[in-house]
PDB file of C-alpha atoms in Angstrom:
ATOM      1  CA  MET W 922     208.413  87.502  28.434  1.00 44.00           C
ATOM      2  CA  TYR W 923     211.607  88.127  30.198  1.00 47.00           C
ATOM      3  CA  HIS W 924     212.356  89.931  33.399  1.00 50.00           C
ATOM      4  CA  ARG W 925     214.766  92.745  32.719  1.00 53.00           C
ATOM      5  CA  GLY W 926     216.627  94.153  29.772  1.00 52.00           C
ATOM      6  CA  ARG W 927     220.063  95.779  29.753  1.00 53.00           C
ATOM      7  CA  VAL W 928     218.769  99.224  28.807  1.00 55.00           C
ATOM      8  CA  GLU W 929     217.201 101.353  31.506  1.00 57.00           C
ATOM      9  CA  GLY W 930     213.959 103.061  30.638  1.00 58.00           C
ATOM     10  CA  LEU W 931     210.188 102.941  30.823  1.00 55.00           C
ATOM     11  CA  ASN W 932     209.726 100.536  27.940  1.00 57.00           C
ATOM     12  CA  ASP W 933     212.496  98.013  28.617  1.00 57.00           C
ATOM     13  CA  LYS W 934     210.870  96.038  31.418  1.00 57.00           C
ATOM     14  CA  TYR W 935     209.693  93.160  29.252  1.00 59.00           C
ATOM     15  CA  THR W 936     210.526  91.713  25.894  1.00 56.00           C
ATOM     16  CA  SER W 937     207.574  90.136  24.166  1.00 60.00           C
ATOM     17  CA  TYR W 938     207.469  87.479  21.503  1.00 64.00           C
ATOM     18  CA  ASN W 939     204.580  87.644  19.084  1.00 71.00           C
ATOM     19  CA  PHE W 940     203.043  84.359  18.036  1.00 76.00           C
ATOM     20  CA  ARG W 941     200.482  83.762  15.355  1.00 82.00           C
ATOM     21  CA  TYR W 942     197.597  81.540  16.375  1.00 87.00           C
ATOM     22  CA  ALA W 943     198.746  78.976  13.816  1.00 90.00           C
ATOM     23  CA  GLU W 944     202.204  78.856  15.394  1.00 91.00           C
ATOM     24  CA  LEU W 945     200.709  77.798  18.715  1.00 92.00           C
ATOM     25  CA  TYR W 946     199.068  74.794  17.040  1.00 95.00           C
ATOM     26  CA  ILE W 947     202.360  73.823  15.391  1.00 96.00           C
ATOM     27  CA  MET W 948     204.273  74.238  18.655  1.00 94.00           C
ATOM     28  CA  LYS W 949     201.699  72.086  20.462  1.00 96.00           C
ATOM     29  CA  ALA W 950     201.978  69.406  17.785  1.00 97.00           C
ATOM     30  CA  GLU W 951     205.772  69.422  18.137  1.00 96.00           C
ATOM     31  CA  LEU W 952     205.537  69.222  21.923  1.00 96.00           C
ATOM     32  CA  LEU W 953     203.115  66.292  21.750  1.00 97.00           C
ATOM     33  CA  ALA W 954     205.306  64.530  19.177  1.00 97.00           C
ATOM     34  CA  LEU W 955     208.407  64.907  21.348  1.00 95.00           C
ATOM     35  CA  THR W 956     206.833  64.001  24.678  1.00 95.00           C
ATOM     36  CA  ASN W 957     204.880  61.002  23.385  1.00 95.00           C
ATOM     37  CA  PRO W 958     206.464  59.802  20.104  1.00 95.00           C
ATOM     38  CA  SER W 959     204.140  56.807  19.810  1.00 95.00           C
ATOM     39  CA  ASP W 960     200.989  58.994  19.728  1.00 96.00           C
ATOM     40  CA  ILE W 961     201.178  60.106  16.112  1.00 97.00           C
ATOM     41  CA  SER W 962     197.458  60.803  15.828  1.00 97.00           C
ATOM     42  CA  GLY W 963     197.458  63.190  18.822  1.00 97.00           C
ATOM     43  CA  ALA W 964     200.107  65.476  17.364  1.00 97.00           C
ATOM     44  CA  LEU W 965     198.699  65.182  13.861  1.00 97.00           C
ATOM     45  CA  ALA W 966     195.252  66.204  15.152  1.00 97.00           C
ATOM     46  CA  GLU W 967     196.681  69.580  16.227  1.00 96.00           C
ATOM     47  CA  LEU W 968     198.099  70.247  12.768  1.00 96.00           C
ATOM     48  CA  ASN W 969     194.820  69.261  11.160  1.00 96.00           C
ATOM     49  CA  LYS W 970     192.792  71.467  13.552  1.00 95.00           C
ATOM     50  CA  MET W 971     194.919  74.400  12.438  1.00 93.00           C
ATOM     51  CA  ARG W 972     194.572  73.503   8.754  1.00 93.00           C
ATOM     52  CA  ALA W 973     190.779  73.172   9.118  1.00 93.00           C
ATOM     53  CA  THR W 974     190.516  76.860  10.056  1.00 90.00           C
ATOM     54  CA  TYR W 975     192.019  78.064   6.770  1.00 87.00           C
ATOM     55  CA  THR W 976     189.483  79.283   4.224  1.00 83.00           C
ATOM     56  CA  ASP W 977     191.625  80.780   1.470  1.00 84.00           C
ATOM     57  CA  PRO W 978     193.302  78.605   0.433  1.00 84.00           C
ATOM     58  CA  VAL W 979     191.510  75.640   1.958  1.00 84.00           C
ATOM     59  CA  LEU W 980     194.143  73.225   3.237  1.00 88.00           C
ATOM     60  CA  PRO W 981     193.383  69.503   3.218  1.00 93.00           C
ATOM     61  CA  ALA W 982     194.046  67.409   6.301  1.00 95.00           C
ATOM     62  CA  ILE W 983     197.441  65.728   6.499  1.00 96.00           C
ATOM     63  CA  THR W 984     197.064  61.985   6.025  1.00 96.00           C
ATOM     64  CA  GLY W 985     199.290  58.977   5.432  1.00 96.00           C
ATOM     65  CA  VAL W 986     201.590  59.620   8.397  1.00 97.00           C
ATOM     66  CA  SER W 987     202.502  56.349  10.080  1.00 97.00           C
ATOM     67  CA  THR W 988     205.943  56.921  11.661  1.00 97.00           C
ATOM     68  CA  HIS W 989     207.378  59.421  14.102  1.00 97.00           C
ATOM     69  CA  GLU W 990     209.914  60.584  11.502  1.00 96.00           C
ATOM     70  CA  GLN W 991     207.138  61.286   8.981  1.00 97.00           C
ATOM     71  CA  LEU W 992     205.261  63.209  11.681  1.00 98.00           C
ATOM     72  CA  MET W 993     208.301  65.346  12.488  1.00 97.00           C
ATOM     73  CA  ASP W 994     208.779  66.009   8.751  1.00 97.00           C
ATOM     74  CA  GLU W 995     205.163  67.206   8.515  1.00 97.00           C
ATOM     75  CA  ILE W 996     205.606  69.446  11.557  1.00 97.00           C
ATOM     76  CA  PHE W 997     208.726  70.971  10.023  1.00 97.00           C
ATOM     77  CA  LYS W 998     206.924  71.532   6.713  1.00 95.00           C
ATOM     78  CA  GLU W 999     204.103  73.300   8.559  1.00 95.00           C
ATOM     79  CA  TYR W1000     206.603  75.692  10.161  1.00 94.00           C
ATOM     80  CA  VAL W1001     207.932  76.525   6.691  1.00 93.00           C
ATOM     81  CA  VAL W1002     204.637  76.736   4.802  1.00 90.00           C
ATOM     82  CA  THR W1003     202.560  78.416   7.484  1.00 89.00           C
ATOM     83  CA  LEU W1004     205.065  80.813   9.011  1.00 88.00           C
ATOM     84  CA  ILE W1005     207.368  81.413   6.044  1.00 85.00           C
ATOM     85  CA  MET W1006     210.096  83.457   7.800  1.00 76.00           C
ATOM     86  CA  GLU W1007     208.134  84.978  10.675  1.00 78.00           C
ATOM     87  CA  ASN W1008     210.223  85.286  13.834  1.00 74.00           C
ATOM     88  CA  GLU W1009     212.825  83.079  12.151  1.00 79.00           C
ATOM     89  CA  SER W1010     210.640  80.094  13.097  1.00 86.00           C
ATOM     90  CA  PRO W1011     211.721  77.897  10.156  1.00 89.00           C
ATOM     91  CA  TRP W1012     215.396  78.495  11.010  1.00 86.00           C
ATOM     92  CA  PHE W1013     214.928  77.376  14.604  1.00 86.00           C
ATOM     93  CA  ALA W1014     212.828  74.418  13.435  1.00 92.00           C
ATOM     94  CA  ALA W1015     215.556  73.488  10.901  1.00 92.00           C
ATOM     95  CA  VAL W1016     218.198  73.222  13.616  1.00 89.00           C
ATOM     96  CA  ARG W1017     215.844  71.625  16.152  1.00 89.00           C
ATOM     97  CA  ILE W1018     213.894  69.028  14.134  1.00 95.00           C
ATOM     98  CA  GLU W1019     215.742  66.075  12.640  1.00 94.00           C
ATOM     99  CA  HIS W1020     215.281  64.485   9.226  1.00 95.00           C
ATOM    100  CA  GLU W1021     217.028  61.191   8.531  1.00 93.00           C
ATOM    101  CA  GLY W1022     218.983  61.449  11.799  1.00 93.00           C
ATOM    102  CA  ARG W1023     220.327  64.992  11.304  1.00 91.00           C
ATOM    103  CA  PRO W1024     218.830  68.457  11.760  1.00 92.00           C
ATOM    104  CA  TRP W1025     216.790  69.600   8.737  1.00 94.00           C
ATOM    105  CA  ILE W1026     219.286  72.390   8.049  1.00 92.00           C
ATOM    106  CA  TYR W1027     221.714  69.805   6.633  1.00 92.00           C
ATOM    107  CA  THR W1028     219.050  68.544   4.207  1.00 93.00           C
ATOM    108  CA  LEU W1029     218.285  72.078   3.063  1.00 92.00           C
ATOM    109  CA  LYS W1030     221.916  73.201   2.887  1.00 91.00           C
ATOM    110  CA  PRO W1031     224.166  70.115   2.604  1.00 91.00           C
ATOM    111  CA  ASP W1032     227.376  72.162   2.572  1.00 91.00           C
ATOM    112  CA  VAL W1033     226.626  74.024   5.797  1.00 86.00           C
ATOM    113  CA  ASN W1034     229.217  73.391   8.482  1.00 83.00           C
ATOM    114  CA  PHE W1035     228.726  74.629  12.017  1.00 75.00           C
ATOM    115  CA  SER W1036     228.651  73.303  15.539  1.00 73.00           C
ATOM    116  CA  THR W1037     225.709  73.282  17.920  1.00 69.00           C
ATOM    117  CA  ASN W1038     227.550  75.964  19.929  1.00 66.00           C
ATOM    118  CA  GLN W1039     226.721  78.337  17.095  1.00 69.00           C
ATOM    119  CA  TYR W1040     222.972  77.897  17.523  1.00 65.00           C
ATOM    120  CA  CYS W1041     221.374  80.985  18.977  1.00 61.00           C
ATOM    121  CA  TRP W1042     218.462  79.904  21.127  1.00 61.00           C
ATOM    122  CA  PRO W1043     216.158  82.812  21.926  1.00 62.00           C
ATOM    123  CA  ILE W1044     216.311  82.678  25.723  1.00 71.00           C
ATOM    124  CA  PRO W1045     217.415  86.041  27.134  1.00 72.00           C
ATOM    125  CA  ASP W1046     220.272  85.931  29.648  1.00 71.00           C
ATOM    126  CA  ASP W1047     218.229  87.703  32.324  1.00 74.00           C
ATOM    127  CA  GLU W1048     215.441  85.142  31.945  1.00 75.00           C
ATOM    128  CA  ILE W1049     217.904  82.310  32.563  1.00 75.00           C
ATOM    129  CA  LYS W1050     219.240  84.059  35.684  1.00 77.00           C
ATOM    130  CA  ALA W1051     215.733  84.753  37.008  1.00 78.00           C
ATOM    131  CA  HIS W1052     214.796  81.053  37.214  1.00 77.00           C
ATOM    132  CA  SER W1053     215.802  78.769  40.041  1.00 79.00           C
ATOM    133  CA  ASN W1054     216.185  75.747  37.735  1.00 80.00           C
ATOM    134  CA  LYS W1055     219.475  75.663  35.871  1.00 76.00           C
ATOM    135  CA  ILE W1056     219.153  76.440  32.152  1.00 73.00           C
ATOM    136  CA  ASP W1057     222.133  75.907  29.873  1.00 72.00           C
ATOM    137  CA  GLN W1058     222.049  77.944  26.707  1.00 68.00           C
ATOM    138  CA  ASN W1059     224.743  77.308  24.139  1.00 65.00           C
ATOM    139  CA  PRO W1060     227.240  75.646  26.508  1.00 66.00           C
ATOM    140  CA  GLY W1061     230.744  76.902  25.787  1.00 67.00           C
ATOM    141  CA  LEU W1062     229.483  79.948  23.894  1.00 64.00           C
ATOM    142  CA  GLU W1063     228.840  83.285  25.565  1.00 49.00           C
TER     143      GLU W1063
END
């Protein structure tokens, strides 16, 4: 949620982001993979917990992951397969998660050419201002 919008009115106090339950598992797996890259099984367990809840179609557990790069590839694939285009999650994952040393977006669209200042991270300006810790969003781009 964020603290205050630009439009005055009864319904503008908070912006909400809707998450599917599955997305929370994927986000947790990504967080675990990034904060402790050597613990592949911990992050993979979150993906497999999510997959175990599916009944139609039944999704098998992810196996055969032995490196951090393979784990990050599986996390990215889960964003794509599970969320399709909900909340633009695969787009943000494609610019955030790397594959072979570059963001996934370059694997999916090799001819794409843009700078990181063109990324649009979904942190509202008022939310950044409301926090005491400095948050830089898209440095050099307003």
